[in-house]
PDB file of C-alpha atoms in Angstrom:
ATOM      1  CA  UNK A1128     -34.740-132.310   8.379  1.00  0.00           C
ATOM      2  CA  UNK A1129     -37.862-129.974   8.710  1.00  0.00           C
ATOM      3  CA  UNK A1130     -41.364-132.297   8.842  1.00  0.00           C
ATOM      4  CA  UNK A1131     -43.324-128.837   8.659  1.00  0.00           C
ATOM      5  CA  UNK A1132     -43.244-125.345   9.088  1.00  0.00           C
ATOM      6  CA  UNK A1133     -46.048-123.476  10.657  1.00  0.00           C
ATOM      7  CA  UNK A1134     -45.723-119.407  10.055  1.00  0.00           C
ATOM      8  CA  UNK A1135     -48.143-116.701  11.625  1.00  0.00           C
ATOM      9  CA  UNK A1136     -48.185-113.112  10.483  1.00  0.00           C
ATOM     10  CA  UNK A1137     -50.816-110.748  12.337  1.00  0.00           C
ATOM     11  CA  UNK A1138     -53.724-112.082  11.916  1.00  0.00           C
ATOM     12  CA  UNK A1139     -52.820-114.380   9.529  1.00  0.00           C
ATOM     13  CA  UNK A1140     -51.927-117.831   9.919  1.00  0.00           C
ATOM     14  CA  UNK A1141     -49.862-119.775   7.028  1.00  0.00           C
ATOM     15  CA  UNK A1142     -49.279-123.440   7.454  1.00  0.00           C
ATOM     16  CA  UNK A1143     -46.968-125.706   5.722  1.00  0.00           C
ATOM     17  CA  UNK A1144     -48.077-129.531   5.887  1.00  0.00           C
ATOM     18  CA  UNK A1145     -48.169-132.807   4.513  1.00  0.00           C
ATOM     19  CA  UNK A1146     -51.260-133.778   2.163  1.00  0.00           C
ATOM     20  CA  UNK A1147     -52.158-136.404   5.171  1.00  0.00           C
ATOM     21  CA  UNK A1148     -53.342-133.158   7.150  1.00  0.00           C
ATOM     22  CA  UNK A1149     -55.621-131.740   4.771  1.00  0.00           C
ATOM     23  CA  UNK A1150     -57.802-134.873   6.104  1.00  0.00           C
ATOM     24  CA  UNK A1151     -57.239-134.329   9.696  1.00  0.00           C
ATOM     25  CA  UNK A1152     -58.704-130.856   8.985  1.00  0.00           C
ATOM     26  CA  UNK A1153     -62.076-131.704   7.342  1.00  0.00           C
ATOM     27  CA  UNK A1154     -61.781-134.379  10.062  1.00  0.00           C
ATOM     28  CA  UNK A1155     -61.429-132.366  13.392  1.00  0.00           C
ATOM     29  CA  UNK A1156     -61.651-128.959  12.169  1.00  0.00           C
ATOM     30  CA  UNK A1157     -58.633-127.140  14.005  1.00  0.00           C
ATOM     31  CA  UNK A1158     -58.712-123.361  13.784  1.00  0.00           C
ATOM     32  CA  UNK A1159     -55.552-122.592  14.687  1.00  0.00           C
ATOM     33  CA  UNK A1160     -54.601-120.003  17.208  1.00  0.00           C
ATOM     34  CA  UNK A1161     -52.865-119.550  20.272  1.00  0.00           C
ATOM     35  CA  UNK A1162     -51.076-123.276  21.756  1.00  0.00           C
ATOM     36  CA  UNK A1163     -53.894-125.073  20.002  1.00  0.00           C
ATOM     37  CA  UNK A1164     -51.195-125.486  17.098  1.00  0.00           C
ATOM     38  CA  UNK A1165     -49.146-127.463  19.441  1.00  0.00           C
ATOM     39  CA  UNK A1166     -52.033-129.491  20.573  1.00  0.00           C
ATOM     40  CA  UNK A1167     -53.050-130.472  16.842  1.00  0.00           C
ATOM     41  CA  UNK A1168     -49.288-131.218  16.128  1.00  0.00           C
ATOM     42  CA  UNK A1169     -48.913-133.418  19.165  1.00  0.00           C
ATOM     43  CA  UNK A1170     -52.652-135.019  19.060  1.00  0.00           C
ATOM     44  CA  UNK A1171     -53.324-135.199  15.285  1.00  0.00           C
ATOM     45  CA  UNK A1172     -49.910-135.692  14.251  1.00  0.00           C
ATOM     46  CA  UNK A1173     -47.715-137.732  17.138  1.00  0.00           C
ATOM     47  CA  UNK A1174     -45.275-134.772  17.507  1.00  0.00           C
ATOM     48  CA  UNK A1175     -43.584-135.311  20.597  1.00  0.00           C
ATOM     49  CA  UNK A1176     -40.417-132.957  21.016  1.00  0.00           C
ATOM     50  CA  UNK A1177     -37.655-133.936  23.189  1.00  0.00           C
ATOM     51  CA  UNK A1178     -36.157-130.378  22.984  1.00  0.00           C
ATOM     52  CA  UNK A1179     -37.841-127.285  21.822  1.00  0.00           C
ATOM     53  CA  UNK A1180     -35.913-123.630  22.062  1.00  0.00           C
ATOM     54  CA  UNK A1181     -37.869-120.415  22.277  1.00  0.00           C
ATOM     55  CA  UNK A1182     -36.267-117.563  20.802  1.00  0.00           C
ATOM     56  CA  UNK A1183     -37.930-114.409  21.453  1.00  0.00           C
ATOM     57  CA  UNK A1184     -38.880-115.661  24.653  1.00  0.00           C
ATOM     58  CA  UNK A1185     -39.923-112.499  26.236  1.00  0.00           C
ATOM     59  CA  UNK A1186     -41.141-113.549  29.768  1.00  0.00           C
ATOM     60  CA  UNK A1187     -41.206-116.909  29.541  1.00  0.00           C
ATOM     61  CA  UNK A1188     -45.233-117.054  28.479  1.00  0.00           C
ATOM     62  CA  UNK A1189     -44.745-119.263  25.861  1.00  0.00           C
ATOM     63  CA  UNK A1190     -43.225-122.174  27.025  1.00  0.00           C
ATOM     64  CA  UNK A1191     -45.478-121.971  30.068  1.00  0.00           C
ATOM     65  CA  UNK A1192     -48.116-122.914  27.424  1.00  0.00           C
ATOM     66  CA  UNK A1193     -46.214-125.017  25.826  1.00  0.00           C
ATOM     67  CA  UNK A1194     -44.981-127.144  28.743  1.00  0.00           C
ATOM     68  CA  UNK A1195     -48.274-127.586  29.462  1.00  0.00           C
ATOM     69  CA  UNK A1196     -48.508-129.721  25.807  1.00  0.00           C
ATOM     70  CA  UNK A1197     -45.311-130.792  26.310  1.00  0.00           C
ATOM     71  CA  UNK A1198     -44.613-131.986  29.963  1.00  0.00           C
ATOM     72  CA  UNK A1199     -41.588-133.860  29.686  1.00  0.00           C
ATOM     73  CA  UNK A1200     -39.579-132.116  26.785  1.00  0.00           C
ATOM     74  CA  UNK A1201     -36.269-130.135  27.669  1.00  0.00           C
ATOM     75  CA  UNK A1202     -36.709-126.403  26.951  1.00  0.00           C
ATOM     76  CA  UNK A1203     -34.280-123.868  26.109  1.00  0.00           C
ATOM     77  CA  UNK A1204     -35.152-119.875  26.375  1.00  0.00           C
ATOM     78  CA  UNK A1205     -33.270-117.287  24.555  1.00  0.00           C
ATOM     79  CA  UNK A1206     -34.160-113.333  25.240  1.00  0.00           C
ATOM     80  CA  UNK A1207     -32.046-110.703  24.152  1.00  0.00           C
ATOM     81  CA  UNK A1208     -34.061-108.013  26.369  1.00  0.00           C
ATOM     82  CA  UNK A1209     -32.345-108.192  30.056  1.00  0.00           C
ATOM     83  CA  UNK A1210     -34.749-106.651  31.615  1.00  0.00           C
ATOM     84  CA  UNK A1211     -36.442-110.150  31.447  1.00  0.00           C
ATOM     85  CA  UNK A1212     -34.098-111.960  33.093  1.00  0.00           C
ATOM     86  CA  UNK A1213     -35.759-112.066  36.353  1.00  0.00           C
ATOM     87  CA  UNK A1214     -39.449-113.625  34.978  1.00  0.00           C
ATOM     88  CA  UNK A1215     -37.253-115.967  33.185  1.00  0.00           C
ATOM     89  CA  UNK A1216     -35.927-117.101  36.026  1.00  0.00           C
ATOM     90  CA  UNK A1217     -38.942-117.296  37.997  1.00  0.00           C
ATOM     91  CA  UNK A1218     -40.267-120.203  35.390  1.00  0.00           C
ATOM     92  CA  UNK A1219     -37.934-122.653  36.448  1.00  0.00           C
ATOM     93  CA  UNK A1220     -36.583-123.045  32.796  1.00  0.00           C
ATOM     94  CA  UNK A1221     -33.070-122.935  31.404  1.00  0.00           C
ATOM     95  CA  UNK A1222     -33.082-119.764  30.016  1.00  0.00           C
ATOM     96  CA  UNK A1223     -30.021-117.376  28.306  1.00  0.00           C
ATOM     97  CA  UNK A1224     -30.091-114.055  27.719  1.00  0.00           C
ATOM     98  CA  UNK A1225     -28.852-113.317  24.138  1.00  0.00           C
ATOM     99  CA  UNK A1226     -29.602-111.446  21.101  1.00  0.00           C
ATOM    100  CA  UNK A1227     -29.134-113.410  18.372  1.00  0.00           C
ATOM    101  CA  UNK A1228     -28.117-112.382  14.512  1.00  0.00           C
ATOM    102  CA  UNK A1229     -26.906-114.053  11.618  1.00  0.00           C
ATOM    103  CA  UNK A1230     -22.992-113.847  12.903  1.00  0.00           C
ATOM    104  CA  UNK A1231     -21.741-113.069  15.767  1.00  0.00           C
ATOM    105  CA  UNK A1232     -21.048-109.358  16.309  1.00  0.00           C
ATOM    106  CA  UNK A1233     -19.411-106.822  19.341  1.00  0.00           C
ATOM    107  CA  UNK A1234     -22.346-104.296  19.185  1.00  0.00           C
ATOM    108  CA  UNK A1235     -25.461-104.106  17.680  1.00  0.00           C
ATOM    109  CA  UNK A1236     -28.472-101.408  18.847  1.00  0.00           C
ATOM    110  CA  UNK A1237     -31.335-103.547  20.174  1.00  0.00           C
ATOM    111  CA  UNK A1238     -34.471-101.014  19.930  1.00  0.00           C
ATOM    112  CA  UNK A1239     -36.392-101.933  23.291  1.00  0.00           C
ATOM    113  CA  UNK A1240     -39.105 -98.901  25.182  1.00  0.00           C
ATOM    114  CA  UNK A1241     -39.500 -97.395  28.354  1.00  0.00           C
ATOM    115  CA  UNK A1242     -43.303 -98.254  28.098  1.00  0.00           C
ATOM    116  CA  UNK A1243     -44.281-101.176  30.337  1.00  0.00           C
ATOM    117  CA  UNK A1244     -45.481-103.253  26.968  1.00  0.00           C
ATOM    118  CA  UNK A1245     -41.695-104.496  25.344  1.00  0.00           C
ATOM    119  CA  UNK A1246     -42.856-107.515  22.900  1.00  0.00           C
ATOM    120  CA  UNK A1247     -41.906-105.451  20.069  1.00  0.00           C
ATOM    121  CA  UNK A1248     -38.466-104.874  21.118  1.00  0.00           C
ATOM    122  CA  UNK A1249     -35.996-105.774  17.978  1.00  0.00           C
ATOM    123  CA  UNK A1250     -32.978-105.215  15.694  1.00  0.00           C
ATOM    124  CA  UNK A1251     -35.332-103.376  13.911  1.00  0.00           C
ATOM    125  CA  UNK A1252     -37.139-100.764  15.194  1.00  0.00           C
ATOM    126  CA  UNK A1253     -41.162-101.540  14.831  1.00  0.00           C
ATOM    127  CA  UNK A1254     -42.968 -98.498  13.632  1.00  0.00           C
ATOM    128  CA  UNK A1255     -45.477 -97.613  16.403  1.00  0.00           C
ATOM    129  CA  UNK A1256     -45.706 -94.691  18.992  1.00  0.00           C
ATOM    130  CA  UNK A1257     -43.758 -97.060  21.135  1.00  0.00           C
ATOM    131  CA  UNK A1258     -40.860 -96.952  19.266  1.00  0.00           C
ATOM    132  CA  UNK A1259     -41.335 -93.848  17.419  1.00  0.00           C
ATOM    133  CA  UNK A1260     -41.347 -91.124  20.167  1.00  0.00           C
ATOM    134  CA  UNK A1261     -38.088 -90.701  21.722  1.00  0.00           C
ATOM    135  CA  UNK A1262     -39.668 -90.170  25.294  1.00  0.00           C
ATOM    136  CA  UNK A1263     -40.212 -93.562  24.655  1.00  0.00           C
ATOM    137  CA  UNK A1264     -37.733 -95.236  22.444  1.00  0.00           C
ATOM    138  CA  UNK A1265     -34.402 -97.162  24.824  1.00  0.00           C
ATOM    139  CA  UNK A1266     -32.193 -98.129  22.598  1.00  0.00           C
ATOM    140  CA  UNK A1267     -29.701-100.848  23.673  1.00  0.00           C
ATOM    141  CA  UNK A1268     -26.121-101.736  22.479  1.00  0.00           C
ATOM    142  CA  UNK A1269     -25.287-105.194  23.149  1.00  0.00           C
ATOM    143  CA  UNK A1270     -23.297-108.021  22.069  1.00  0.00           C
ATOM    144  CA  UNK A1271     -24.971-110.615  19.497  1.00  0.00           C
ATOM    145  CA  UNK A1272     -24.431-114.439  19.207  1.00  0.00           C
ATOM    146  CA  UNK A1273     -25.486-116.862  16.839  1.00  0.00           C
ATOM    147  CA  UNK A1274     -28.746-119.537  17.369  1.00  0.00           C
ATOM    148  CA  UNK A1275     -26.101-122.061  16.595  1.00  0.00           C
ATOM    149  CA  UNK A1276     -23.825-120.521  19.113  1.00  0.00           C
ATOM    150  CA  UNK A1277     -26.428-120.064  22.054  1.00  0.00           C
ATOM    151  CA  UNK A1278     -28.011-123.785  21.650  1.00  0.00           C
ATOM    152  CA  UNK A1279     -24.651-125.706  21.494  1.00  0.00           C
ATOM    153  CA  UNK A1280     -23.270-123.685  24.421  1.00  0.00           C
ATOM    154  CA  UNK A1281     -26.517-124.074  26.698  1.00  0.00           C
ATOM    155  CA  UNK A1282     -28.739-127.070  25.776  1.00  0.00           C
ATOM    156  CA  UNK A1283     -28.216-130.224  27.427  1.00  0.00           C
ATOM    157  CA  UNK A1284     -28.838-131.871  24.100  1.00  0.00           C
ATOM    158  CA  UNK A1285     -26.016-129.860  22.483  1.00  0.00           C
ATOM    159  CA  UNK A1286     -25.805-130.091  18.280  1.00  0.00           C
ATOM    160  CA  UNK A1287     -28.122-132.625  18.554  1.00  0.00           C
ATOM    161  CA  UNK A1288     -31.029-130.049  19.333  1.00  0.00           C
ATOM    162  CA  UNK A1289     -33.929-129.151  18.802  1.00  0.00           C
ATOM    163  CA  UNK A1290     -36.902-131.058  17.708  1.00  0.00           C
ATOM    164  CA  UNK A1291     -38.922-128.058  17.726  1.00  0.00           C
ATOM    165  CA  UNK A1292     -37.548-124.266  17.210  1.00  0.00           C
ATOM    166  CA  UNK A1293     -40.090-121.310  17.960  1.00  0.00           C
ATOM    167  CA  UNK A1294     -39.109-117.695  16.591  1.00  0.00           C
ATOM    168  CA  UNK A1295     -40.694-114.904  17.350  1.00  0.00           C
ATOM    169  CA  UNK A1296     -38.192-111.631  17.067  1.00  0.00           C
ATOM    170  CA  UNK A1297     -40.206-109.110  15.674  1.00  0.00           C
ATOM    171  CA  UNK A1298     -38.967-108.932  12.002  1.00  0.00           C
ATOM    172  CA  UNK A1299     -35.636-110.440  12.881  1.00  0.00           C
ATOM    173  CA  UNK A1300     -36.342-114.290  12.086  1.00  0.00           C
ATOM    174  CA  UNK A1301     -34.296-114.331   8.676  1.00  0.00           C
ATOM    175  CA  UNK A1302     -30.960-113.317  11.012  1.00  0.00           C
ATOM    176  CA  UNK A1303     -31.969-115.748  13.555  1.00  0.00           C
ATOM    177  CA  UNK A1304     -32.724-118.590  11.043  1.00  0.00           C
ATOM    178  CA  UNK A1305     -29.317-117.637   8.600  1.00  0.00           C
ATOM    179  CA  UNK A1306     -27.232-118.026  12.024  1.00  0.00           C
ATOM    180  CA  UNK A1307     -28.805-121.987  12.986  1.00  0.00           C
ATOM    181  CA  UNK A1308     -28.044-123.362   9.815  1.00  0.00           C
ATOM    182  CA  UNK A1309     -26.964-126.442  12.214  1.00  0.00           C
ATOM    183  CA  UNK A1310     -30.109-126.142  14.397  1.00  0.00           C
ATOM    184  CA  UNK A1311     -32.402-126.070  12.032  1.00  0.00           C
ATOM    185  CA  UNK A1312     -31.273-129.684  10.221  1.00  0.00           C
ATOM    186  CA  UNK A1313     -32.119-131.038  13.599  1.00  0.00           C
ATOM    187  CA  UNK A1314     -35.349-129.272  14.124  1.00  0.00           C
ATOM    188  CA  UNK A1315     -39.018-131.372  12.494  1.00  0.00           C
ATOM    189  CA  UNK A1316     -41.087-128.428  13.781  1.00  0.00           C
ATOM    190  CA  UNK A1317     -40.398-124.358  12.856  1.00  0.00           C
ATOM    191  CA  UNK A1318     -42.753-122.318  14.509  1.00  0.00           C
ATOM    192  CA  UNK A1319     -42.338-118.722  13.017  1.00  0.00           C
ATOM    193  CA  UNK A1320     -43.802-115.329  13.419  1.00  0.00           C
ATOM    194  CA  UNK A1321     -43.299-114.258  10.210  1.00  0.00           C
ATOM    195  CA  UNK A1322     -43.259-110.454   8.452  1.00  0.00           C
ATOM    196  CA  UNK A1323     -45.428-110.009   5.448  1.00  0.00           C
ATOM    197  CA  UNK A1324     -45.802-106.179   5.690  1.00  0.00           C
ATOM    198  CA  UNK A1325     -43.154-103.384   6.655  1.00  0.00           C
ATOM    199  CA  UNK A1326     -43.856-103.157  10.542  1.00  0.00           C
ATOM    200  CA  UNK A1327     -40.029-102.917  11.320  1.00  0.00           C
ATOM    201  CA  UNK A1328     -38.173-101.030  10.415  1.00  0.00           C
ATOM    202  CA  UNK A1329     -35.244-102.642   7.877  1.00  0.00           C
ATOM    203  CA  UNK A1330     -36.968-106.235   8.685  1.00  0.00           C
ATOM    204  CA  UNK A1331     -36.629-108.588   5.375  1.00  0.00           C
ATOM    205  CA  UNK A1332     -39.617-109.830   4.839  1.00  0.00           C
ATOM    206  CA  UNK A1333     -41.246-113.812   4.422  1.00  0.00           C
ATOM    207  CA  UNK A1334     -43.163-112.451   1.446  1.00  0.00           C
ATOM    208  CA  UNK A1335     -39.810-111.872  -0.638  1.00  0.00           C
ATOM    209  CA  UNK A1336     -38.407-115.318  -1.860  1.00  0.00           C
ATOM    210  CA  UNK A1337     -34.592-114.264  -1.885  1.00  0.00           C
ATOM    211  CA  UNK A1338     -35.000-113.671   1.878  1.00  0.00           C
ATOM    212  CA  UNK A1339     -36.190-117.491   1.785  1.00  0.00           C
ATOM    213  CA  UNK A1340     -33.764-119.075  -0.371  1.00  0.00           C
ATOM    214  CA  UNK A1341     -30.983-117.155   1.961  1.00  0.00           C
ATOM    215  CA  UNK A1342     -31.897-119.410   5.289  1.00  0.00           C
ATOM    216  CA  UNK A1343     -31.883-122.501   2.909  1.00  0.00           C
ATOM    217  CA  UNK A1344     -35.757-122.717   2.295  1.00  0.00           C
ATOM    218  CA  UNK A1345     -38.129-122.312  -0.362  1.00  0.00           C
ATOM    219  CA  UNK A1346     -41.446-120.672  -1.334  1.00  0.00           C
ATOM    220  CA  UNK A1347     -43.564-122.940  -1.947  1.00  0.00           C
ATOM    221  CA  UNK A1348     -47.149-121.171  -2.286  1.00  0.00           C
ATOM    222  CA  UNK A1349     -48.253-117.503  -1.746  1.00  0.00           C
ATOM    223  CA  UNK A1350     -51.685-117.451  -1.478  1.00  0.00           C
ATOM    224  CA  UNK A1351     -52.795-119.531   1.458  1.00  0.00           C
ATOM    225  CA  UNK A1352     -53.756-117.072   3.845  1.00  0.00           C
ATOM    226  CA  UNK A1353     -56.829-117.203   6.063  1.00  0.00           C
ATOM    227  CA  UNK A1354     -57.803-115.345   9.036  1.00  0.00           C
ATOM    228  CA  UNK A1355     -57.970-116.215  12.804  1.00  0.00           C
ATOM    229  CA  UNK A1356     -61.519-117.409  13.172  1.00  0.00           C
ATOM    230  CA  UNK A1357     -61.689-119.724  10.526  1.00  0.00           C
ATOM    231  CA  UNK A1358     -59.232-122.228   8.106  1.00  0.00           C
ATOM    232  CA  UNK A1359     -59.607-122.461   4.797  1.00  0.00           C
ATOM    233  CA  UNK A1360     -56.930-125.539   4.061  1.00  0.00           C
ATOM    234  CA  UNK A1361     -53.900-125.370   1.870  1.00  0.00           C
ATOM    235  CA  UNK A1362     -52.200-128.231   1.532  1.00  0.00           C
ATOM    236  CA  UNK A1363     -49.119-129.266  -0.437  1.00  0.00           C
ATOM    237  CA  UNK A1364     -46.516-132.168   0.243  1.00  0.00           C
ATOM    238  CA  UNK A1365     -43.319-131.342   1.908  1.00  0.00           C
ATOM    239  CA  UNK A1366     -40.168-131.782  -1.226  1.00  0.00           C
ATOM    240  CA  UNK A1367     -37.929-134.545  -0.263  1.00  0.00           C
ATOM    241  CA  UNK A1368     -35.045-132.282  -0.714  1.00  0.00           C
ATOM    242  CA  UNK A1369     -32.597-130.950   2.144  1.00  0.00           C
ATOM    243  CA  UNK A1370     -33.548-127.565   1.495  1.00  0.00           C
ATOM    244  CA  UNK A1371     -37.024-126.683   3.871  1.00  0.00           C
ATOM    245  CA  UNK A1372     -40.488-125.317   2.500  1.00  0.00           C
ATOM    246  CA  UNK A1373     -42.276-122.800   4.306  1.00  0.00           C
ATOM    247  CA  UNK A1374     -45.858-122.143   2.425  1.00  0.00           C
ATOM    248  CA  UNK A1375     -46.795-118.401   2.793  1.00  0.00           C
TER     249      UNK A1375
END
């Protein structure tokens, strides 16, 4: 079952915690930010993942950070963008190249750019130059799997992964999350980069509760928001229920 959820939109950062935490933040004043959230989870709280999956894993940046928190855990990357396939393989991790959605599916356009900068490439196309202008705009038809799908298939710790499950997919997190149903009951840590405002195209959005209760989780507060440079806390005990809180 899901111990917390930690959700970051723009420059926004939304955490989800137990009231134990709201001490360990007067205490040692973590700002959030960057891998520091995996430090705090790992040094304040004892988190210590066996097996984490990156979806959205782009280059592999990531869990080069991360594996420096987390020396010893087993990771797992998942890219849809092939072009990535090569710096993926250059980290040395397991890596599969798959765009995920809620069910498997033969084709699906995967909006991706000619421009050297790809991190917004998506299901749904993000509304910037990037995107917008067809000199730039590559659109990509390629076969979709599942999270479920891609993690029993290619982790060595099968349907008993992960401990830890990072998403960051550019608006698509609510068809990644609806297609781990599985994963996710293993999973103690989400890591999300969630959309609050309409920066892709189509993209449900955290902000709407129905897209929340369709993954199997809750909302559980709306208005703890705080910006990058400083934390103002929000805390509120996880439910001891099978269905998962995020706090927006």
């Amino acid at each position: 079952m899901i111990r917390w959820a930690c959700v970051c939109s723009g420059f926004l950062w939304c955490l989800g915690l137990a009231d134990e935490i709201e001490a360990l933040q007067a205490t040692f004043g973590w700002k959030g930010g960057g891998i520091d959230r995996l430090r705090f989870f790992k040094e304040r709280l004892g988190f210590e993942p066996r097996h984490v999956v990156d979806v959205g894993a782009h280059v592999g940046n990531w869990t080069r950070d991360a594996r420096e928190v987390y020396p010893s855990a087993d990771f797992l990357l998942i890219e849809a963008n092939p072009e990535h396939a090569d710096k993926l393989r250059a980290t040395g991790e397991r890596f599969e190249i798959a765009l995920l959605t809620s069910q498997p599916r033969p084709k699906v356009v995967f909006h991706s750019t000619r421009c050297n900068v790809k991190t917004g490439a998506s299901i749904f196309r993000e509304q910037t130059p990037w995107y917008d202008y067809e000199i730039c705009h590559q659109p990509l038809v390629l076969q979709s799997w599942t999270l479920d799908q891609v993690v029993q298939n290619s982790s060595s710790a099968g349907v008993a992964c992960c401990d830890l499950v990072k998403a960051d997919v550019q608006g698509a997190e609510i068809e990644v999350l609806r297609g781990g149903q599985r994963t996710l009951r293993n999973a103690q840590l989400v890591l999300l980069e969630a959309s609050l405002l309409p920066y892709n195209e189509g993209a449900p959005r955290f902000s709407e509760p129905r897209q929340l209760s369709s993954v199997g989780t809750c909302l559980r507060n709306s208005s703890a928001l705080w910006p990058r440079a400083g934390l103002k806390s929000w805390m509120s005990p996880m439910p001891p229920s099978p269905r998962s809180t995020l706090a927006l």
